[in-house]
CSV table of C-alpha atoms in Angstrom, one decimal:
chain,number,residue,atom,x,y,z
C,440,UNK,CA,54.2,8.0,33.8
C,441,UNK,CA,56.4,9.8,31.3
C,442,UNK,CA,54.3,8.8,28.2
C,443,UNK,CA,51.1,10.3,29.9
C,444,UNK,CA,52.9,13.5,30.8
C,445,UNK,CA,54.1,13.7,27.2
C,446,UNK,CA,50.7,13.3,25.7
C,447,UNK,CA,49.6,15.9,28.4
C,448,UNK,CA,52.3,18.3,27.3
C,449,UNK,CA,51.2,17.9,23.7
C,450,UNK,CA,47.5,18.6,24.4
C,451,UNK,CA,48.8,21.9,26.1
C,452,UNK,CA,50.8,22.9,23.2
C,453,UNK,CA,47.8,22.2,20.9
C,454,UNK,CA,45.4,24.2,23.1
C,455,UNK,CA,47.7,27.2,23.5
C,456,UNK,CA,48.6,26.9,19.6
C,457,UNK,CA,44.5,27.0,18.9
C,458,UNK,CA,44.2,30.0,21.1
C,459,UNK,CA,46.6,31.8,19.1
C,460,UNK,CA,45.1,30.9,15.7
C,461,UNK,CA,43.4,34.1,13.9
C,462,UNK,CA,44.3,36.5,16.6
C,463,UNK,CA,45.0,39.6,15.6
C,464,UNK,CA,44.9,42.0,18.7
C,465,UNK,CA,44.4,40.7,22.1
C,466,UNK,CA,46.2,38.3,24.6
C,467,UNK,CA,46.7,34.8,25.7
C,468,UNK,CA,46.6,34.5,29.3
C,469,UNK,CA,48.2,31.0,30.8
C,470,UNK,CA,47.2,30.3,34.5
C,471,UNK,CA,49.7,28.2,36.6
C,472,UNK,CA,49.1,26.6,40.2
C,473,UNK,CA,51.7,24.2,41.5
C,474,UNK,CA,53.5,23.9,38.4
C,475,UNK,CA,50.6,23.0,36.4
C,476,UNK,CA,48.6,24.8,33.8
C,477,UNK,CA,45.2,25.0,35.0
C,478,UNK,CA,43.6,27.5,32.8
C,479,UNK,CA,44.2,29.3,29.3
C,480,UNK,CA,42.5,32.2,28.5
C,481,UNK,CA,41.9,34.2,25.2
C,482,UNK,CA,41.0,37.9,24.9
C,483,UNK,CA,40.3,39.3,21.7
C,484,UNK,CA,40.0,42.9,20.6
C,485,UNK,CA,38.6,44.2,17.5
C,486,UNK,CA,39.9,47.3,16.1
C,487,UNK,CA,37.9,49.7,14.0
C,488,UNK,CA,39.8,51.3,11.0
C,489,UNK,CA,40.3,54.9,12.0
C,490,UNK,CA,38.9,56.3,8.7
C,491,UNK,CA,35.5,54.8,9.6
C,492,UNK,CA,35.7,55.8,13.3
C,493,UNK,CA,36.4,59.4,12.4
C,494,UNK,CA,33.4,59.2,9.8
C,495,UNK,CA,30.8,57.9,12.7
C,496,UNK,CA,32.3,61.0,14.9
C,497,UNK,CA,31.1,63.6,12.1
C,498,UNK,CA,27.8,62.0,11.8
C,499,UNK,CA,26.7,62.5,15.4
């Protein structure tokens, strides 16, 4: 049973690392129930550079 647990831990580790790949702004939320990871959520935000945002305001 220890090998099965290690395989699951490795799989979770890989999923968490994959969720982090390429994330510049945002968060990774890991949900745990009864000491078990049951969900991994990735929220990504896109930030518009300040120069472009100012230009958009001026054109309105």
